[in-house]
Coordinates of C-alpha atoms in Angstrom, one line a residue:
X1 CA -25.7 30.3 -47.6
X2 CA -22.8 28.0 -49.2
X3 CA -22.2 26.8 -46.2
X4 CA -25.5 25.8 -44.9
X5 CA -25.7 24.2 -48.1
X6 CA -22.4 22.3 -47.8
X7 CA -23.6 20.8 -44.0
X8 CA -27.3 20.1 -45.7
X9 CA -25.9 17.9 -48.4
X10 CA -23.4 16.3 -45.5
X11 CA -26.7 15.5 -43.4
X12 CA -27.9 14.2 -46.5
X13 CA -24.8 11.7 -47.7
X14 CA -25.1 10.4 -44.1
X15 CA -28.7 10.0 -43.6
X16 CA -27.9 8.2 -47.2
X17 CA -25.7 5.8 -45.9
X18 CA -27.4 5.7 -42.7
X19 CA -30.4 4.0 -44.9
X20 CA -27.8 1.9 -47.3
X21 CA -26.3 0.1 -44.1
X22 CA -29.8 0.0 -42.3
X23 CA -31.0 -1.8 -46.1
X24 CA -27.4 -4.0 -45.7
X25 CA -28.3 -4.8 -42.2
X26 CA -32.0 -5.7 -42.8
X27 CA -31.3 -7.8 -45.9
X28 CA -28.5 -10.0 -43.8
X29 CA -30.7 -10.4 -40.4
X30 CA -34.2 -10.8 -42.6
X31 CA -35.0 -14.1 -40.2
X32 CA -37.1 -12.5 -36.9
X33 CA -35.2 -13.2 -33.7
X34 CA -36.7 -16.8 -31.7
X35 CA -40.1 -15.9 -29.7
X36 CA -39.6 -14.9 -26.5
X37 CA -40.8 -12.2 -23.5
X38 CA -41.0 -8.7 -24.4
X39 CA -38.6 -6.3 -23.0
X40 CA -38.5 -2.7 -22.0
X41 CA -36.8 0.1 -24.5
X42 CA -32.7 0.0 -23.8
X43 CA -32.3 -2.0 -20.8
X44 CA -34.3 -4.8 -22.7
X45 CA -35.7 -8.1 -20.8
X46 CA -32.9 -6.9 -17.3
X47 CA -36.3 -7.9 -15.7
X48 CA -36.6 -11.1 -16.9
X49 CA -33.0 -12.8 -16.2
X50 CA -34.4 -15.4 -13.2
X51 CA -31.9 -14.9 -10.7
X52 CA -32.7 -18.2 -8.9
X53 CA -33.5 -21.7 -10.5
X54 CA -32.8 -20.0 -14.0
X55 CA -34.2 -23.8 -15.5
X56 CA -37.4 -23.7 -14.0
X57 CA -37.9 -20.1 -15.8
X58 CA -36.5 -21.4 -18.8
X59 CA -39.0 -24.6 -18.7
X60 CA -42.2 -22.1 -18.5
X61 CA -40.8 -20.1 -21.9
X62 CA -40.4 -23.3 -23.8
X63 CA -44.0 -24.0 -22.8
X64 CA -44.9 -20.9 -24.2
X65 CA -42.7 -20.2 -26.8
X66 CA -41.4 -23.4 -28.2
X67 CA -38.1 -25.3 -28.4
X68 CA -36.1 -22.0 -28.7
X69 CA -36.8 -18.9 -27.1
X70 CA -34.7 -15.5 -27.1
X71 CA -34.1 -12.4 -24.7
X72 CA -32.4 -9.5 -25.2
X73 CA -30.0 -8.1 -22.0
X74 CA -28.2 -4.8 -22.2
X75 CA -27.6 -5.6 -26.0
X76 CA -26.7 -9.5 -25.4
X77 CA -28.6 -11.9 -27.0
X78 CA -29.3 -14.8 -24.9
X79 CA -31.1 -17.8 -26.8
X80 CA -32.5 -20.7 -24.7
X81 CA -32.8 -24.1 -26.1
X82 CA -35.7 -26.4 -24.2
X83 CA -35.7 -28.9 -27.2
X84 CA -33.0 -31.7 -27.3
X85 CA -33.8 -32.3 -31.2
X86 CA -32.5 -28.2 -31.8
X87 CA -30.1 -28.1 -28.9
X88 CA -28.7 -31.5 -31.0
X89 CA -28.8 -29.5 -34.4
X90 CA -27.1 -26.1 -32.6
X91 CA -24.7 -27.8 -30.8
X92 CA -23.4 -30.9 -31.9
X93 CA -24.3 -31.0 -35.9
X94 CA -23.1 -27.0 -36.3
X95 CA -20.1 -27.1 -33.3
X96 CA -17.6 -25.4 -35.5
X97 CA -19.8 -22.3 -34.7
X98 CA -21.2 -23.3 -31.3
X99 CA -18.7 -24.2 -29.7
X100 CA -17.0 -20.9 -27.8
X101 CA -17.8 -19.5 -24.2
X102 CA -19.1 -16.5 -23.3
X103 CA -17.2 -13.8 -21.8
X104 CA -17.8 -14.1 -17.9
X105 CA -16.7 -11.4 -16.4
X106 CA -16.9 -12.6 -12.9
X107 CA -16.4 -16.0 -13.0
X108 CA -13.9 -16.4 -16.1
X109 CA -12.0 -12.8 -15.4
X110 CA -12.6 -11.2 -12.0
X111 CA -12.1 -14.9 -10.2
X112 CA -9.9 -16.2 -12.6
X113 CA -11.6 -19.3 -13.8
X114 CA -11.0 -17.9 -17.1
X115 CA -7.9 -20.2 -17.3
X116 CA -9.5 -23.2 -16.5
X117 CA -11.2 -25.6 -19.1
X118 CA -14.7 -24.9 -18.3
X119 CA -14.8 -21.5 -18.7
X120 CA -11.7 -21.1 -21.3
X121 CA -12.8 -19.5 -24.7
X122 CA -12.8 -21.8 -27.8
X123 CA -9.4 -21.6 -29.3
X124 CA -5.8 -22.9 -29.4
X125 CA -5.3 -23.1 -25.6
X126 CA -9.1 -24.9 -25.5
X127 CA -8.2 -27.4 -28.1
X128 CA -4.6 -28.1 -26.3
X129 CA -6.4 -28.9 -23.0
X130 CA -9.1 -30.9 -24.7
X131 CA -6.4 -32.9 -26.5
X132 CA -4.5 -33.4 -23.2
X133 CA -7.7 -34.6 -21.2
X134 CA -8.5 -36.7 -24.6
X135 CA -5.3 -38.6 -24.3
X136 CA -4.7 -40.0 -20.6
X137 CA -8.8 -40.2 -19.4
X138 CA -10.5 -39.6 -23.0
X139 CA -11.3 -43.3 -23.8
X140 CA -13.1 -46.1 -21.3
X141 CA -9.5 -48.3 -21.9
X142 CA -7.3 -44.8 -20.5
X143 CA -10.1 -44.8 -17.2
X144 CA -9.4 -48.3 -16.2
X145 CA -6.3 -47.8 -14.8
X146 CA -7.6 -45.5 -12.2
X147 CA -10.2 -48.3 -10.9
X148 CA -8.6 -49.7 -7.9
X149 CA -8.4 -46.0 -6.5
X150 CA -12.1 -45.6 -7.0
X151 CA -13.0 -48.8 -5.5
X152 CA -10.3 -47.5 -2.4
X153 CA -11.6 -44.2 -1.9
X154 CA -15.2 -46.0 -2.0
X155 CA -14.4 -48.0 0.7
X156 CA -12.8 -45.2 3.2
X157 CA -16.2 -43.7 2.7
X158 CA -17.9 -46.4 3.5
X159 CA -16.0 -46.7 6.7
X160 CA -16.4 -43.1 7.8
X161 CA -20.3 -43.2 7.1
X162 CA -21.0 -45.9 9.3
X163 CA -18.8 -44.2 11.5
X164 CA -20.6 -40.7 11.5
X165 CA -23.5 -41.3 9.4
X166 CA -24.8 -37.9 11.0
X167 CA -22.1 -36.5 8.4
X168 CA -23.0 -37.6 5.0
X169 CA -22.8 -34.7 3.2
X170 CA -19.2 -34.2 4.5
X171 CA -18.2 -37.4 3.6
X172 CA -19.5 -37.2 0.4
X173 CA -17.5 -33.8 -0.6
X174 CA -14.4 -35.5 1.7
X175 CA -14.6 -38.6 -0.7
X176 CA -15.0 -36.8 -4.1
X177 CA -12.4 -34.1 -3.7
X178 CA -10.3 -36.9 -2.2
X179 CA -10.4 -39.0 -5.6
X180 CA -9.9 -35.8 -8.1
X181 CA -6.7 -35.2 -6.0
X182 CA -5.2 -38.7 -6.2
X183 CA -6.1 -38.6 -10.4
X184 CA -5.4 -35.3 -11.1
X185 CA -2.0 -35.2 -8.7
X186 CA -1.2 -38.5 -7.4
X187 CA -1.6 -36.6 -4.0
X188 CA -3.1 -38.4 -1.7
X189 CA -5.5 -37.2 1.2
X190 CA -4.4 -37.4 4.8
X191 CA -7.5 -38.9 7.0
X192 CA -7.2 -35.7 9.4
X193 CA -6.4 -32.0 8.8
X194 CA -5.3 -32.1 5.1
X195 CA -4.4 -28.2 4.0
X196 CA -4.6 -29.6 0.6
X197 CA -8.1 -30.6 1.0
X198 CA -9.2 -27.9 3.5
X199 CA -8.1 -25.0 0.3
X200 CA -9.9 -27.4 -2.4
X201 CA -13.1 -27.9 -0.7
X202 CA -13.2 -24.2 0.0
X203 CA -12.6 -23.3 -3.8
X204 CA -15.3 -25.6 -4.9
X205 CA -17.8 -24.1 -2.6
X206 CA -16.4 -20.8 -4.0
X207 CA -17.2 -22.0 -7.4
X208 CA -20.5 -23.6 -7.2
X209 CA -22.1 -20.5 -5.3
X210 CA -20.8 -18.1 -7.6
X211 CA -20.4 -19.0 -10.7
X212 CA -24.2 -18.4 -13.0
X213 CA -23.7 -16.5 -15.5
X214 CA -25.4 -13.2 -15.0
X215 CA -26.0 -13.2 -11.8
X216 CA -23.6 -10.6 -11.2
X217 CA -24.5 -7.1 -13.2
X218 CA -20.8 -6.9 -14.3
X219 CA -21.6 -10.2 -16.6
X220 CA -24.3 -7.9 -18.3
X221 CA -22.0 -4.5 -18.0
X222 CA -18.3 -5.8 -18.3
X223 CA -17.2 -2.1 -17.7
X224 CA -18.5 -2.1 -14.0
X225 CA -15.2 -4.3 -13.9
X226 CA -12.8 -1.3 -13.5
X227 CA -15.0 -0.2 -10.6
X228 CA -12.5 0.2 -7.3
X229 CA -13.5 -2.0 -4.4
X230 CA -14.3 1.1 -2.3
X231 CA -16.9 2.2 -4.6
X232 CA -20.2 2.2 -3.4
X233 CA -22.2 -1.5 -4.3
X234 CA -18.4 -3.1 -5.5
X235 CA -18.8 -5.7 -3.3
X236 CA -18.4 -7.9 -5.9
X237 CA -14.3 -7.0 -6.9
X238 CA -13.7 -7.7 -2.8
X239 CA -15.4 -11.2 -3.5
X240 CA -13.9 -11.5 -6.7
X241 CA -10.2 -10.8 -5.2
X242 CA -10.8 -13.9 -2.5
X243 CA -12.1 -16.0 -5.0
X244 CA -9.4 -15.7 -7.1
X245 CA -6.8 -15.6 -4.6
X246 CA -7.8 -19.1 -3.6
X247 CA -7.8 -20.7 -7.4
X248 CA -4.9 -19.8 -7.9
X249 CA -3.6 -21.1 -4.6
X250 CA -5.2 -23.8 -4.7
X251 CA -3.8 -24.9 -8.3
X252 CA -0.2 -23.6 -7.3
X253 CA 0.1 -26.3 -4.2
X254 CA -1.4 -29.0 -6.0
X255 CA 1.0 -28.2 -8.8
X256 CA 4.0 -28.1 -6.6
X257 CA 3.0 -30.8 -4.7
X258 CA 3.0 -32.9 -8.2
X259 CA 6.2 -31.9 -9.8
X260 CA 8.2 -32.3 -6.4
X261 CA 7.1 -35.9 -6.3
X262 CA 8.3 -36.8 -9.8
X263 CA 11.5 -34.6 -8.8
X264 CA 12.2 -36.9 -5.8
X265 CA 11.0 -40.2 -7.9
X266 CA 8.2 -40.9 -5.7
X267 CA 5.0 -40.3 -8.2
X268 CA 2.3 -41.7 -8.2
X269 CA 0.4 -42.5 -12.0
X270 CA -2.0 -39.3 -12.2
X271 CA -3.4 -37.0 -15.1
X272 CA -0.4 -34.4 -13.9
X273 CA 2.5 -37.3 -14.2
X274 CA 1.3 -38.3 -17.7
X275 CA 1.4 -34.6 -19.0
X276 CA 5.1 -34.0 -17.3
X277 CA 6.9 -37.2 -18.2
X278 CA 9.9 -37.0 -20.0
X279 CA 9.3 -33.4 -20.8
X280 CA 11.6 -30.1 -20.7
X281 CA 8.6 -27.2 -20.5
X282 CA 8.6 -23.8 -21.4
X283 CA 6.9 -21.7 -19.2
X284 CA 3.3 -21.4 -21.5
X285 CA 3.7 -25.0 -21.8
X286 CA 4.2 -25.3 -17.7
X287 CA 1.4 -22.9 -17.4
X288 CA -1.0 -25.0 -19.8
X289 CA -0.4 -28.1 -17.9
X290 CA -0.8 -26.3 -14.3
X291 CA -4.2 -24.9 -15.8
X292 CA -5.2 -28.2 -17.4
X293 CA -4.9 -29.9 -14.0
X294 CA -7.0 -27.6 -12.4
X295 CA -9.0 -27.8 -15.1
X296 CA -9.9 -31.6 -14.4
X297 CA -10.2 -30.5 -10.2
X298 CA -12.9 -28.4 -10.5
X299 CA -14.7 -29.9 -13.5
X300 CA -14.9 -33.4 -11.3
X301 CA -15.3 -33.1 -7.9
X302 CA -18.2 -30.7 -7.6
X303 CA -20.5 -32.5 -10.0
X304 CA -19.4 -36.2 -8.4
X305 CA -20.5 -34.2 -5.0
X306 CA -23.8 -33.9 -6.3
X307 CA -24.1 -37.3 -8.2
X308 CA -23.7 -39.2 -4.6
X309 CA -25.4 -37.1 -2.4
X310 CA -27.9 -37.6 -4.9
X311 CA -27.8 -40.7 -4.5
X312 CA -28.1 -41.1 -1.1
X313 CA -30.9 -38.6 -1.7
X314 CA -33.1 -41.0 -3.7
X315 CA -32.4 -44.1 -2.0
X316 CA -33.9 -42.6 1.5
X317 CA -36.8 -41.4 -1.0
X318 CA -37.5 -44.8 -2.6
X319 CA -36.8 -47.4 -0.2
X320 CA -38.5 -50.0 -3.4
X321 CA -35.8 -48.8 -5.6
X322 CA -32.7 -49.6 -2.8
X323 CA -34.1 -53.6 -2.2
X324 CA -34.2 -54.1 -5.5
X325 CA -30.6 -53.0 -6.2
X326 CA -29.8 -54.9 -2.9
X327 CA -31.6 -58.2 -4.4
X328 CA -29.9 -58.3 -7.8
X329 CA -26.0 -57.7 -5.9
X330 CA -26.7 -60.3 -3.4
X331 CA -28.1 -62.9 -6.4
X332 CA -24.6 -62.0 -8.4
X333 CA -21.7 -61.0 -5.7
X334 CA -23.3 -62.3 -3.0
X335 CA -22.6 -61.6 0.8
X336 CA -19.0 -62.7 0.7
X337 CA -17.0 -59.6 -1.2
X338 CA -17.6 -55.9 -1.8
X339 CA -18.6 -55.5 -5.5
X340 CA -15.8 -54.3 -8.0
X341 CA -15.5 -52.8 -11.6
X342 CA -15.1 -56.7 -12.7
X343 CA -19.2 -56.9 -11.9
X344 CA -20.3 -54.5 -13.4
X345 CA -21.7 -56.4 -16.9
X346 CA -23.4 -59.1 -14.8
X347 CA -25.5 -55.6 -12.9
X348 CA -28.1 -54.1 -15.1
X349 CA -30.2 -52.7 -12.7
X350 CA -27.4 -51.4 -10.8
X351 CA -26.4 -49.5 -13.9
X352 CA -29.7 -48.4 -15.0
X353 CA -29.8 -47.1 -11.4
X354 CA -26.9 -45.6 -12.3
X355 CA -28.0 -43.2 -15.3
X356 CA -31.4 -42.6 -13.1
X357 CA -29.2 -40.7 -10.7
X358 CA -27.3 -38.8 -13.3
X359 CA -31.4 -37.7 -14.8
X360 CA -33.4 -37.3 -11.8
X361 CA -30.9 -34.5 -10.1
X362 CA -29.1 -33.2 -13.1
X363 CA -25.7 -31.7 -11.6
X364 CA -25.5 -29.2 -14.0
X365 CA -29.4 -27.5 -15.6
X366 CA -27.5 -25.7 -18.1
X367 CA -23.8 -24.9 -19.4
X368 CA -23.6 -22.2 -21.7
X369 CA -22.5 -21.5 -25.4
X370 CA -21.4 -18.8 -27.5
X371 CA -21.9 -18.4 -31.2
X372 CA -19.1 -17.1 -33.1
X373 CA -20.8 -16.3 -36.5
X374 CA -24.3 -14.9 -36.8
X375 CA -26.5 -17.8 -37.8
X376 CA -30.1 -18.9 -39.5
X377 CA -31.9 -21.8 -37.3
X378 CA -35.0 -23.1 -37.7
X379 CA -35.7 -19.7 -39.7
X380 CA -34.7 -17.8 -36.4
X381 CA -31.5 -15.4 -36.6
X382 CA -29.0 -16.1 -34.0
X383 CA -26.6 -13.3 -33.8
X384 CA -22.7 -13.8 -33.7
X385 CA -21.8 -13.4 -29.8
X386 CA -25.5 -15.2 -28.7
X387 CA -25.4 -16.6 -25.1
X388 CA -26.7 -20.0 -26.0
X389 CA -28.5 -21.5 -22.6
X390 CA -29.6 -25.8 -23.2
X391 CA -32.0 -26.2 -20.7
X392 CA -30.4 -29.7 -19.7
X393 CA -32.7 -29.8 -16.4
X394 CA -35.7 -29.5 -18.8
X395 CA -35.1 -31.8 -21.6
X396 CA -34.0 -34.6 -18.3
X397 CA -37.2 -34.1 -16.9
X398 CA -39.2 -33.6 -20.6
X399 CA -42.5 -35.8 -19.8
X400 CA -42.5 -36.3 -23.5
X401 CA -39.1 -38.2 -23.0
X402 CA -39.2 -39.5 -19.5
X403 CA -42.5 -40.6 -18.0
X404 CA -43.2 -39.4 -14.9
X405 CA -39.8 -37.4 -14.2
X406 CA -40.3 -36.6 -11.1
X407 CA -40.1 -40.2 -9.8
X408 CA -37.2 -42.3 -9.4
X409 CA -37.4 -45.3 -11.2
X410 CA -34.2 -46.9 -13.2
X411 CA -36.8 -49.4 -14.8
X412 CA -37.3 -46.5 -17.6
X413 CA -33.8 -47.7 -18.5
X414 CA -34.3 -51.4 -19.3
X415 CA -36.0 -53.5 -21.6
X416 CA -39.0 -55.1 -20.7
X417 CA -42.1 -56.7 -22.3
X418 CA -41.2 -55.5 -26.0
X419 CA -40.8 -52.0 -24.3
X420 CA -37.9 -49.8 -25.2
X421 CA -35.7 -48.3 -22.9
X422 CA -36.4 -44.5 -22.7
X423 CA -32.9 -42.1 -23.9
X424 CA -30.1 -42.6 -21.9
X425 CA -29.4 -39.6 -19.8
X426 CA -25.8 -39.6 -20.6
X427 CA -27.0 -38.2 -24.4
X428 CA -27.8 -34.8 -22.3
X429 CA -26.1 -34.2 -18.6
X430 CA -22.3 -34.0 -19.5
X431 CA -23.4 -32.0 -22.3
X432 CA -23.0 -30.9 -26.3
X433 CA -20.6 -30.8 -29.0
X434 CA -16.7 -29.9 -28.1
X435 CA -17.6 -28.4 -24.9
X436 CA -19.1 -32.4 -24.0
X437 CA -17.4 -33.1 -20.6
X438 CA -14.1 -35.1 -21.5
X439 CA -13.9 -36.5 -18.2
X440 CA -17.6 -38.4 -18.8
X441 CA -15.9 -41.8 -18.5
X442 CA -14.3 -41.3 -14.9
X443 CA -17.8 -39.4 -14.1
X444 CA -19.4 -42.4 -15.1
X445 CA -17.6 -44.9 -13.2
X446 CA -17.4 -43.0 -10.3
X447 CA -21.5 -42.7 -9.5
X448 CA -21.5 -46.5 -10.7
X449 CA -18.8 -48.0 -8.2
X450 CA -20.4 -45.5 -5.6
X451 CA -24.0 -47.1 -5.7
X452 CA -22.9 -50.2 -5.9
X453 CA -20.5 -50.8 -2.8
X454 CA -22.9 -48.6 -0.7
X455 CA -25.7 -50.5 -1.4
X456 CA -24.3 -54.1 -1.1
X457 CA -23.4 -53.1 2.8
X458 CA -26.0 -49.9 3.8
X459 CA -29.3 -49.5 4.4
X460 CA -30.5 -46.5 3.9
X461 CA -33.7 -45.0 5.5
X462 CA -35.6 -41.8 6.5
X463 CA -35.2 -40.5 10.0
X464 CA -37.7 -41.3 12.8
X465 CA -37.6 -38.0 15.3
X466 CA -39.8 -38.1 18.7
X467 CA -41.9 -40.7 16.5
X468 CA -42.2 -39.0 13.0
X469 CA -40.5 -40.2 10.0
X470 CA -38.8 -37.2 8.5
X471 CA -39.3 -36.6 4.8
X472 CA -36.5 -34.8 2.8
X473 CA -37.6 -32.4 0.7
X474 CA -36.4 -32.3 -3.1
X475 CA -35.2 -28.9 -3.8
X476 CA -32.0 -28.7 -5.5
X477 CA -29.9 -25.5 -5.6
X478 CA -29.2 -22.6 -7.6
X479 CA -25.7 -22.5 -9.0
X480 CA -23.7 -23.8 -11.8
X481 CA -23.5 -26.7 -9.9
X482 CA -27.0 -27.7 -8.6
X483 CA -26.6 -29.8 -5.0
X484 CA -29.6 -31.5 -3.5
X485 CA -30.4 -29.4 -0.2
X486 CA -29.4 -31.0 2.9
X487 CA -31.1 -33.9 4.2
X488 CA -31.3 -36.4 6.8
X489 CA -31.2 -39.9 6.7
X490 CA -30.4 -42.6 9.0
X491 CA -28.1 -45.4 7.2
X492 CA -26.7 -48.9 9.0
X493 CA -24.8 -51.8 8.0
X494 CA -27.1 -54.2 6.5
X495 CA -25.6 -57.0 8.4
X496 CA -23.1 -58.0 10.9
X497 CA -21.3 -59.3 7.6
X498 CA -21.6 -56.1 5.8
X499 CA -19.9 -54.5 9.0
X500 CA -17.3 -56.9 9.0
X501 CA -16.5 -56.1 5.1
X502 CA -16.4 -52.3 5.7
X503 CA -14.1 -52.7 8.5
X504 CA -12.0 -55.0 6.8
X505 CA -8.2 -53.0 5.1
X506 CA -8.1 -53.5 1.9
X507 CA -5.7 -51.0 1.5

């Protein structure tokens, strides 16, 4: 009897603190979680993570719920942002507590991107690469340097698209890859057979494919990670292992490559240079510079891949668009010269062009957040450890921002008749607070320089086959990298004078 009366008033001191903490619990998260779908008892809204064109998904909740909408996944939070105004607030106003990643298990630990900048967790190493980025490319002054090798690597693409203009796309991922490489290493791309560039291009197709969060189980159930590769449905560890076999690969020659150069005093100026000169390294500090390097690879090429295909993308889409652009460089550089950096001020419509492409096919929908202390927005309670989603695809292509979205038209970007121009896309696509993209200017210049010396010598047009005009279809990919699908397009020098400057060497 005195012992059933002992375990009673146990049961009865923890069903007592059982209530205090539930009372502690309720009084600190009093503020309702954001609206958002209902979801099923444990497993939550599983159902209701889109898989495929996650923006598009994330587009219908904000017209349902509002600005900020929230699921619940296996016990992670995920909150969804469709309003610039709160992503704004969240992001940039509060980014002492906004400002982490979340914990990727495939992407950031399985296929080791978890050392690279984009994925790295907010912290001492984050700040170190930010600061290192900051100081050689962090500034429009630190980006001019690297000019002349943009304007270069334009024109080698220029010469191999009118040489194979069958091969755009390949060109396009040739030229981008080939310009991160000379910045980030001072290595230069050899016009045939490059093992440097064969393992890169491979890595970033690695990367873009496979890299959403959550659409892997393991990002949801981080335990499925000890899993052996011979277990039934691992498929994703034998993945995982090539991945990560070739990032790390892939930043170990590049590294090499780098530090024998400035060994043997041949160097060229590049992001890896700045951060070795005149320095005796430990091997963290080695390891933070390797990683930092990589860092500014895969964070530039994949997206300047999808800014110029982009391009070429709208230009065979809106022909009224291309002779306009062609009109205002042959009133101000005329027929004599390829256009340079030095033009650019005298070119508005070239660079209102410019932010269209960076709005109308956002290279990346959405980059994720984590919140590292629970939180009260808006009245809504945003727990500590909340996968925060801004749907940058949606506020790009908001009609309440940008009138008709879906058309291309860089007059939305200029003054005209009393008329202000609408937000410059650049507030949104390289995205919020600390995790902004801190190589924006290069970015930037990059698309700019791009248009410009393509248009002032291509024409570029829709296909006629057996007598139809061919008309590409506007569907952009899944991925953390969105590309425009493949298209064709025919494209020609726009005169023999044009064909004379592409063939001239400059270099």
């Amino acid at each position: 009897m005195l012992a059933l009366t002992d375990v009673t008033l146990l049961y009865l001191c923890l069903a007592g603190v059982g209530v205090y903490l539930m009372k502690q619990a309720f009084a600190k998260n009093h503020a309702p979680y954001p609206p958002g779908p209902r979801g099923l008892p444990v497993v939550g809204n599983i159902q209701d993570v889109p898989r495929v064109k996650p923006w598009l998904t994330f587009a219908e909740w904000g017209k349902k719920y509002g600005g900020i909408s929230h699921i619940n996944v296996l016990g992670l939070h995920i909150v969804v942002l469709n309003s610039a105004k709160t992503t704004v607030e969240m992001l940039d106003k509060k980014s002492s507590i906004y400002s982490d990643r979340p914990f990727v298990a495939m992407t950031g630990e399985l296929m080791g991107y978890g050392q690279t900048l984009p994925f790295l967790r907010y912290g001492k190493r984050f700040r170190l690469f930010r600061k290192n980025f900051h100081r050689i490319i962090g500034s429009h002054a630190s980006v001019v340097v690297y000019y002349p090798i943009e304007e270069i690597e334009t024109h080698r693409f220029l010469k191999r698209v009118l040489a194979n203009p069958d091969q755009l796309q390949a060109h396009v991922q040739r030229t981008a890859c080939s310009f991160i490489l000379r910045i980030s290493y001072g290595y230069e791309v050899k016009e045939d057979n490059d093992p440097i560039l064969d393992i890169a291009e491979r890595a970033l197709d690695q990367l873009s494919r496979n890299s959403l969060t959550g659409e892997f189980m393991v990002d949801f159930l981080p335990s499925l990670a000890k899993v052996p590769e011979w277990f039934p449905g691992a498929g994703f560890k034998r993945l995982a292992r090539e991945y990560r076999e070739t990032v790390e690969e892939v930043a170990a020659v590049t590294y090499k490559f780098a530090k024998d150069q400035m060994a043997a005093g041949t160097a060229l100026k590049s992001f890896t240079s700045d951060l070795l000169e005149g320095r005796t390294l430990t091997a963290e500090e080695d390891h933070d510079v390797k990683w930092s390097a990589i860092s500014l690879f895969s964070g530039g090429a994949d997206t300047s891949i999808s800014s110029l295909y982009s391009f070429f993308l709208a230009m065979t889409l809106f022909p009224e668009v291309q002779k306009k652009a062609q009109a205002e460089i042959d009133a101000v550089v005329g027929p004599d010269r390829l256009p340079s950096f030095t033009d650019r001020a005298s070119l508005p419509y070239i660079d209102a062009l410019a932010k269209e492409v960076l709005r109308w096919n956002v290279a990346i929908p959405g980059a994720d957040h984590c919140v590292t202390e629970d939180d009260i927005h808006d009245g809504y309670y945003i727990p500590k450890g909340s996968l925060i989603v801004p749907n940058i695809w949606f506020m790009l292509n908001d009609p309440e921002t940008y009138a008709n979205p879906s058309e291309f038209s860089p007059e939305r970007f200029l003054a005209k008749d009393g008329k202000e121009p609408e937000t410059d896309p650049r507030a949104f696509c390289f995205g919020f607070g600390r995790r902004i993209c801190p190589g924006v200017h290069l970015a930037d210049a990059s698309i700019w320089i791009s248009a410009v010396m393509s248009l002032a010598v291509l024409d570029v047009s829709k296909v006629v086959e057996n007598g139809v005009e061919i008309t590409p279809e506007v569907d952009p990919s899944s991925g953390l990298i969105s590309h425009p699908k493949p298209f064709k397009c025919s494209i020609k020098a726009r005169s023999d004078k044009a064909f004379a400057l592409i063939q001239q060497d400059t270099y």
